[in-house]
Short mmCIF file of C-alpha atoms and ligand atoms in Angstrom, two decimals:
data_model
loop_
_atom_site.label_atom_id
_atom_site.label_comp_id
_atom_site.label_asym_id
_atom_site.label_seq_id
_atom_site.Cartn_x
_atom_site.Cartn_y
_atom_site.Cartn_z
CA MET R 26 9.00 -30.72 -32.48
CA SER R 27 12.45 -30.42 -30.93
CA MET R 28 12.92 -27.97 -28.07
CA GLU R 29 13.40 -24.33 -29.03
CA VAL R 30 15.39 -22.11 -26.66
CA LEU R 31 13.98 -18.57 -26.83
CA ARG R 32 15.18 -15.48 -25.04
CA SER R 33 12.72 -12.72 -25.80
CA PRO R 34 9.04 -12.50 -24.80
CA ILE R 35 8.12 -11.54 -28.39
CA MET R 36 9.72 -14.69 -29.78
CA VAL R 37 7.78 -16.85 -27.32
CA ARG R 38 4.52 -15.17 -28.35
CA GLU R 39 5.32 -15.61 -32.04
CA ALA R 40 6.16 -19.29 -31.59
CA LEU R 41 3.02 -20.02 -29.54
CA PHE R 42 0.39 -17.89 -31.28
CA PRO R 43 -0.23 -20.22 -34.27
CA GLN R 44 -0.34 -23.25 -31.95
CA ILE R 45 -2.85 -21.65 -29.59
CA MET R 46 -4.97 -20.52 -32.57
CA ARG R 47 -5.09 -24.17 -33.65
CA GLY R 48 -6.59 -24.99 -30.24
CA ARG R 49 -3.51 -26.64 -28.79
CA SER R 50 -3.23 -26.47 -24.98
CA VAL R 51 -0.09 -25.04 -23.38
CA GLY R 52 1.35 -25.90 -19.96
CA LEU R 53 3.85 -23.56 -18.28
CA VAL R 54 6.49 -24.70 -15.76
CA PRO R 55 8.25 -21.63 -14.31
CA THR R 56 11.64 -22.37 -12.69
CA MET R 57 14.86 -20.70 -11.65
CA GLY R 58 16.92 -23.54 -13.14
CA ALA R 59 19.41 -25.88 -11.41
CA LEU R 60 16.75 -28.48 -12.11
CA HIS R 61 16.37 -31.54 -9.89
CA ASP R 62 14.02 -34.54 -9.95
CA GLY R 63 11.33 -32.48 -8.21
CA HIS R 64 11.23 -30.01 -11.12
CA MET R 65 11.31 -32.87 -13.60
CA ALA R 66 8.27 -34.54 -12.01
CA ILE R 67 6.39 -31.25 -12.52
CA VAL R 68 7.61 -31.04 -16.13
CA ARG R 69 6.38 -34.61 -16.73
CA ASP R 70 2.90 -33.69 -15.42
CA SER R 71 2.74 -30.76 -17.82
CA VAL R 72 3.99 -32.80 -20.79
CA MET R 73 1.32 -35.42 -20.04
CA GLU R 74 -1.56 -32.98 -19.57
CA ASN R 75 -0.94 -30.47 -22.39
CA ASP R 76 -0.25 -30.48 -26.14
CA LEU R 77 2.76 -28.19 -25.62
CA THR R 78 4.95 -27.47 -22.61
CA VAL R 79 6.89 -24.26 -22.05
CA ALA R 80 9.48 -24.27 -19.26
CA SER R 81 11.12 -21.06 -18.12
CA ILE R 82 14.47 -20.56 -16.44
CA PHE R 83 14.90 -17.13 -14.93
CA VAL R 84 16.68 -16.28 -11.68
CA ASN R 85 14.31 -13.44 -10.88
CA PRO R 86 16.10 -10.49 -9.24
CA THR R 87 12.91 -8.94 -7.80
CA GLN R 88 12.28 -11.89 -5.47
CA PHE R 89 15.70 -11.73 -3.77
CA GLY R 90 16.21 -9.32 -0.88
CA PRO R 91 19.47 -7.51 -0.09
CA GLY R 92 22.05 -9.99 1.24
CA GLU R 93 20.18 -13.03 -0.13
CA ASP R 94 21.70 -15.66 -2.42
CA MET R 95 20.85 -14.20 -5.88
CA ASP R 96 24.48 -14.06 -7.07
CA LYS R 97 25.43 -17.50 -5.88
CA TYR R 98 22.10 -19.17 -6.73
CA PRO R 99 23.06 -22.56 -8.29
CA ARG R 100 23.14 -22.58 -12.10
CA ASP R 101 23.52 -25.48 -14.57
CA VAL R 102 22.18 -24.22 -17.90
CA ASP R 103 23.67 -27.00 -20.07
CA GLY R 104 22.43 -29.76 -17.74
CA ASP R 105 18.99 -28.10 -17.54
CA ILE R 106 18.68 -27.85 -21.33
CA THR R 107 19.52 -31.55 -21.75
CA ARG R 108 17.02 -32.63 -19.09
CA LEU R 109 14.20 -30.46 -20.45
CA ARG R 110 14.83 -31.61 -24.02
CA GLU R 111 14.77 -35.27 -22.96
CA ALA R 112 11.56 -34.73 -20.99
CA GLY R 113 9.76 -33.51 -24.12
CA VAL R 114 9.55 -29.77 -23.40
CA ASP R 115 8.69 -27.81 -26.56
CA ILE R 116 9.94 -24.33 -25.67
CA LEU R 117 12.48 -23.22 -23.08
CA PHE R 118 12.09 -19.53 -22.31
CA MET R 119 15.34 -18.20 -20.88
CA PRO R 120 15.19 -14.39 -20.75
CA SER R 121 17.80 -12.03 -19.37
CA ALA R 122 16.92 -9.59 -16.58
CA ALA R 123 16.86 -6.81 -19.21
CA ASP R 124 14.39 -8.83 -21.34
CA MET R 125 12.04 -9.12 -18.36
CA TYR R 126 12.52 -5.78 -16.63
CA GLY R 127 13.14 -2.87 -18.96
CA GLU R 128 14.75 0.25 -17.57
CA GLY R 129 12.57 2.04 -15.06
CA PHE R 130 10.31 -1.00 -14.51
CA SER R 131 7.88 0.06 -11.79
CA THR R 132 4.73 -2.12 -11.75
CA PHE R 133 4.37 -4.75 -9.03
CA ILE R 134 1.61 -7.07 -7.85
CA ASP R 135 0.55 -6.22 -4.28
CA VAL R 136 0.02 -9.67 -2.81
CA GLY R 137 -2.00 -8.99 0.36
CA PRO R 138 -1.83 -10.36 3.92
CA ILE R 139 -1.00 -14.04 3.17
CA ALA R 140 2.30 -12.81 1.75
CA ALA R 141 3.30 -11.27 5.09
CA ARG R 142 3.02 -14.55 7.03
CA LEU R 143 5.46 -17.50 7.34
CA CYS R 144 8.31 -16.92 4.85
CA GLY R 145 7.01 -13.39 4.15
CA ALA R 146 7.85 -12.33 7.71
CA PHE R 147 11.53 -13.07 6.97
CA ARG R 148 11.57 -12.13 3.26
CA PRO R 149 9.31 -9.04 3.12
CA THR R 150 9.61 -8.28 -0.62
CA HIS R 151 9.98 -11.88 -1.83
CA PHE R 152 6.39 -12.73 -2.76
CA ARG R 153 5.67 -9.48 -4.55
CA GLY R 154 8.68 -10.29 -6.76
CA VAL R 155 7.44 -13.86 -7.30
CA ALA R 156 3.87 -12.75 -8.09
CA THR R 157 5.09 -10.04 -10.46
CA VAL R 158 7.37 -12.34 -12.45
CA VAL R 159 4.79 -15.13 -12.60
CA ALA R 160 2.12 -12.64 -13.79
CA LYS R 161 4.55 -11.58 -16.53
CA LEU R 162 5.27 -15.20 -17.50
CA LEU R 163 1.53 -15.98 -17.63
CA ASN R 164 0.95 -12.95 -19.85
CA ILE R 165 3.81 -13.88 -22.18
CA VAL R 166 2.97 -17.59 -22.51
CA THR R 167 -0.86 -17.50 -21.97
CA PRO R 168 -0.90 -21.15 -20.81
CA GLU R 169 -4.02 -23.14 -20.03
CA ARG R 170 -2.26 -24.58 -16.98
CA ALA R 171 0.72 -23.48 -14.87
CA TYR R 172 2.54 -25.88 -12.55
CA PHE R 173 4.22 -25.33 -9.16
CA GLY R 174 5.64 -27.55 -6.40
CA GLN R 175 4.04 -28.04 -2.99
CA LYS R 176 7.38 -27.47 -1.23
CA ASP R 177 6.66 -23.78 -1.83
CA TYR R 178 3.09 -24.05 -0.53
CA GLN R 179 2.81 -20.39 0.46
CA GLN R 180 4.06 -19.34 -2.97
CA PHE R 181 1.38 -21.51 -4.59
CA LEU R 182 -1.38 -20.12 -2.37
CA ILE R 183 -0.36 -16.54 -3.23
CA LEU R 184 -0.14 -17.27 -6.96
CA GLU R 185 -3.43 -19.16 -7.03
CA THR R 186 -5.11 -16.25 -5.21
CA MET R 187 -3.55 -13.77 -7.64
CA ALA R 188 -4.80 -15.72 -10.68
CA ARG R 189 -8.31 -16.04 -9.24
CA GLU R 190 -8.66 -12.47 -8.01
CA LEU R 191 -7.20 -10.93 -11.18
CA ASP R 192 -9.33 -13.16 -13.47
CA MET R 193 -6.32 -14.74 -15.13
CA PRO R 194 -7.59 -17.49 -17.44
CA VAL R 195 -5.26 -20.23 -16.19
CA ASP R 196 -5.52 -23.34 -14.02
CA MET R 197 -2.89 -23.21 -11.31
CA VAL R 198 -1.74 -26.77 -10.56
CA ILE R 199 0.10 -27.85 -7.39
CA CYS R 200 2.37 -30.91 -7.65
CA PRO R 201 3.50 -33.08 -4.70
CA THR R 202 6.88 -32.46 -3.07
CA ILE R 203 9.50 -34.94 -4.29
CA ARG R 204 11.85 -36.14 -1.55
CA GLU R 205 15.27 -37.74 -1.27
CA GLY R 206 15.34 -41.28 0.22
CA ASP R 207 15.80 -39.86 3.74
CA GLY R 208 12.86 -37.45 3.45
CA LEU R 209 14.68 -34.20 2.59
CA ALA R 210 12.54 -32.18 0.16
CA MET R 211 14.36 -31.71 -3.14
CA SER R 212 15.51 -28.12 -3.61
CA SER R 213 18.16 -26.41 -5.70
CA ARG R 214 19.46 -24.89 -2.45
CA ASN R 215 20.34 -28.36 -1.07
CA ALA R 216 23.50 -27.99 -3.18
CA TYR R 217 24.76 -25.44 -0.61
CA LEU R 218 24.84 -28.04 2.22
CA SER R 219 28.16 -29.52 3.35
CA GLU R 220 28.23 -33.31 3.81
CA LYS R 221 27.68 -32.94 7.55
CA GLU R 222 24.84 -30.43 7.08
CA ARG R 223 23.23 -32.62 4.43
CA SER R 224 23.20 -35.58 6.82
CA VAL R 225 21.13 -33.68 9.41
CA ALA R 226 18.91 -31.71 6.98
CA PRO R 227 16.03 -34.28 7.01
CA VAL R 228 15.33 -33.22 10.63
CA LEU R 229 12.80 -30.65 9.36
CA TYR R 230 10.71 -33.22 7.48
CA ARG R 231 11.04 -35.68 10.39
CA ALA R 232 9.65 -33.04 12.74
CA LEU R 233 6.80 -32.09 10.38
CA SER R 234 5.78 -35.67 9.62
CA SER R 235 5.95 -36.82 13.28
CA ALA R 236 3.78 -33.86 14.29
CA ALA R 237 1.38 -34.64 11.43
CA GLU R 238 0.95 -38.18 12.78
CA ALA R 239 0.51 -36.87 16.34
CA LEU R 240 -2.06 -34.30 15.21
CA LYS R 241 -4.29 -37.08 13.89
CA GLY R 242 -4.37 -38.67 17.40
CA ALA R 243 -7.23 -37.84 19.79
CA GLU R 244 -5.08 -36.04 22.38
CA ALA R 245 -3.02 -33.80 20.14
CA SER R 246 -3.55 -30.08 19.54
CA PRO R 247 -1.74 -27.63 17.23
CA ALA R 248 0.06 -26.25 20.31
CA LYS R 249 1.33 -29.71 21.27
CA ALA R 250 2.34 -30.44 17.70
CA LYS R 251 4.30 -27.18 17.56
CA ALA R 252 6.06 -27.97 20.88
CA MET R 253 6.93 -31.43 19.59
CA MET R 254 8.46 -30.01 16.40
CA GLU R 255 10.42 -27.40 18.38
CA ASP R 256 11.83 -30.13 20.64
CA MET R 257 12.94 -32.23 17.68
CA LEU R 258 14.64 -29.26 16.03
CA ARG R 259 16.26 -28.14 19.30
CA ALA R 260 17.85 -31.60 19.59
CA GLU R 261 19.79 -30.95 16.36
CA PRO R 262 22.65 -28.55 17.09
CA LEU R 263 23.30 -27.78 13.39
CA ALA R 264 19.71 -26.55 12.97
CA ASP R 265 20.72 -23.46 14.87
CA GLU R 266 18.02 -21.06 13.64
CA VAL R 267 14.32 -21.90 13.50
CA GLN R 268 12.63 -19.04 11.64
CA TYR R 269 9.15 -20.45 12.11
CA ILE R 270 7.50 -23.79 12.73
CA GLY R 271 3.86 -24.51 13.46
CA CYS R 272 0.37 -25.53 12.39
CA TYR R 273 -1.49 -23.11 10.15
CA ASP R 274 -4.82 -22.79 8.40
CA PRO R 275 -4.05 -23.97 4.81
CA HIS R 276 -6.19 -21.16 3.30
CA THR R 277 -5.36 -18.12 5.46
CA LEU R 278 -1.97 -19.24 6.85
CA GLN R 279 -3.16 -18.05 10.25
CA TRP R 280 -2.02 -19.90 13.34
CA LEU R 281 -4.41 -22.78 14.00
CA GLU R 282 -5.99 -22.88 17.47
CA GLU R 283 -7.79 -26.14 16.91
CA PHE R 284 -7.41 -29.00 14.43
CA SER R 285 -10.90 -29.59 13.09
CA GLY R 286 -10.54 -30.26 9.35
CA SER R 287 -7.21 -29.56 7.70
CA ALA R 288 -3.85 -28.17 8.75
CA LEU R 289 -0.65 -27.03 7.13
CA LEU R 290 2.42 -27.96 9.15
CA ALA R 291 5.21 -25.76 7.88
CA GLY R 292 8.65 -24.62 8.90
CA ALA R 293 11.77 -22.73 7.83
CA ILE R 294 15.12 -23.42 9.44
CA LYS R 295 18.71 -22.57 8.78
CA ILE R 296 21.34 -25.29 8.71
CA GLY R 297 24.56 -23.31 8.77
CA PRO R 298 24.03 -20.52 6.22
CA THR R 299 21.44 -22.48 4.19
CA ARG R 300 17.74 -21.76 4.61
CA LEU R 301 15.47 -24.78 4.17
CA ILE R 302 11.67 -24.83 4.03
CA ASP R 303 9.20 -27.69 4.01
CA ASN R 304 5.57 -28.45 4.77
CA VAL R 305 3.05 -31.25 5.16
CA LEU R 306 -0.72 -31.03 4.73
CA VAL R 307 -2.90 -33.01 7.16
CA TRP R 308 -6.60 -33.84 7.00
CA LYS R 309 -8.66 -35.28 9.80
O1 LIG H 24 9.64 -21.41 -7.28
C1 LIG H 24 10.44 -20.82 -8.04
O2 LIG H 24 11.41 -21.41 -8.55
C2 LIG H 24 10.25 -19.34 -8.31
O3 LIG H 24 9.79 -18.67 -7.20
C3 LIG H 24 9.37 -19.05 -9.54
C4 LIG H 24 7.94 -19.56 -9.34
C5 LIG H 24 9.98 -19.70 -10.78
C6 LIG H 24 9.28 -17.54 -9.79
O4 LIG H 24 10.53 -16.98 -10.04
#
């Protein structure tokens, strides 16, 4: 089956219904396009684990706040279509904003306290927009599995909680962060970095991974690990804004007082105008 590009939710349902009735499993990979090797690794997992894979490309207006980068978000539709076709995707769902949000759209998922922490403290309406659009995509596609990247760990935690608490019949799958050779997590937003900014951008991952190593040592505490990461970031003049950095409980995203079992080391920094996030999970 060669890849179909469909724009309306009804067309996606009509294409999938006979397949699902025949017992074929569907994997969904939601994206905002400008696909990089990190997305493609996720697509490969879905193609391997399901009979059919649906990828979506939709730059979702409800997850961007005022003054954020919605209008200049990187786009490469032709390149994306080629990559998805070559990877064996069966259906590309590429709706317009009007297809997804009819006039007067007013229903949103209320995502609870984990959405107010970390990135949520700086992007207060972001996760309700993400949860709402992903709920819509899950309802349109009705996949057996949906795939997300670990770089957006908080997003995954919120979406997994949503699916569990709202009894959505889907397995939410988290896929490892794919990195450039120097450690920088792949992200469509890396395209915003100037050459100079790009050369210093791995500082966030260096800080997170050094602190992760330290945290496994006998002497280290979450407070020491946080101080260590702050020092490393402070030493990089182009990383001029640290929005948050620290050690958190991977389930509640609360600040960790003590490292006893597992920890999420996570941070968001700005390099020039570009906001970068990353995280590392550590187990004792
Ligand atoms: O991670 C993303 O690209 C987006 O937040 C998602 C999950 C596609 C929802 O718009």
